[in-house]
Amino acid sequence: METQTARGHDSNISCLFPEILAIIFSYLDVRDKGRVAQVCVAWRNATYNRIVWRGVEAKLHLRRANPSLFPSLVKRGIRKIQVLSLRRSLREVIGGIPCLESLNLSGCYNVTDIGLAQAFVQEWPHITVLDLSLCKQIKDESLGRIAQFLKNLEVLELGGCCNITSIGLRLIAWGLKKLKRLNLRSCRNISDDGIGHLAGLCPDAAEGNLELEHLGLQDCQKLTDQSLKHVSVGLTNLKTINLSFCGSVTDSGIKYLAKMASLQEINLRSCDNISDIGLGYLSEGGSRISALDVSFCDRVGDQGLIFLSQGLFSLRSLSVCACNIGDDGIGRLVRTLHDLTTLNIGQCNRLTDRSLSHIGDHLKNLKSIDLYGCTKISTVGLERIMQLRTLTTLNLGLWHKR
């Protein structure tokens, strides 16, 4: 009887309509999607339904010719590609998937201007995401070709492309009018003029990339407060900006950012010239900032926290690791900004159980706290915050029980 029931059950699975199988398979991870395609002909055919692969990014090692690869991807409706290693022509990749929407080449060190020139010889209207992070051979010439043929691009990742200059940004400003996210991390040759191009403020340049919402300028060490002035005037839709390790940015530059009503997240990590005064400017601006990182800014102290408590009422995430803050500053902060969900105060070695007591009393919505290296706290203080029902993440690295 058991054998007959099992066989009947198997028969029912085999008889499911392909459309039903496709819906079931769509919930599997990528590896399991490939495995079920090898079970039988019916299941293999079901996996060719595009609903199974909707939104999936194929991760490929393109080392040798495989004539069936790209037709198979097209049949499945794959439109997102991450190339893990590339020993073939990039043109072959682009041409093999005509409706490609997202191309990730991050870490493909052998991608060159010549390779991109051979690949982008016509307009590719479907591509909206291009990641060239750590493609260190890429220069301004490639940005000109991208601006010419990828006019619908919304996301451009150029982190680590150290040969890009402000000339390249000018080319981007001419062609990529729909760009919403631009990452220029460690592009150390760009200057204030380049940011002016993006903001459409240079007399002989284009209108700029005025739809930008996210701008990454981490470790762009030539940038000064003038760049922030350009940003505040021209990029009025900007929601997030990363200025970490930009050592020439000062409190005066923060005054420009404070005027931006759309700005929600600011990263000033390791900006040595940011102090309490800069946080005061942010507070006075009445900005809608929800996330702020000033970790390792050793000129930020208790007065800066007091300033934040007086104006940044939308703040939900605050990182002040290794700042010169104490129990009094934390006390003032949490009494006002009681909607904080993330608080990173690691390596603030002046903090004691008093701070944890303040946090336990006032931050009832706290989900995550970093106490790494806070050596003056004890189990007494920890017990106070452990009573927070919403707390899910607690970092206690380098803490010794006392």
mmCIF file of C-alpha atoms in Angstrom, residues 1-8:
data_model
loop_
_atom_site.group_PDB
_atom_site.id
_atom_site.type_symbol
_atom_site.label_atom_id
_atom_site.label_comp_id
_atom_site.label_asym_id
_atom_site.label_seq_id
_atom_site.Cartn_x
_atom_site.Cartn_y
_atom_site.Cartn_z
ATOM 1 C CA MET A 1 0.000 0.000 0.000
ATOM 2 C CA GLU A 2 2.817 2.419 0.902
ATOM 3 C CA THR A 3 4.588 1.671 -2.393
ATOM 4 C CA GLN A 4 1.447 2.376 -4.412
ATOM 5 C CA THR A 5 0.874 5.655 -2.561
ATOM 6 C CA ALA A 6 4.447 6.774 -3.152
ATOM 7 C CA ARG A 7 4.206 5.917 -6.838
ATOM 8 C CA GLY A 8 0.934 7.762 -7.107
#
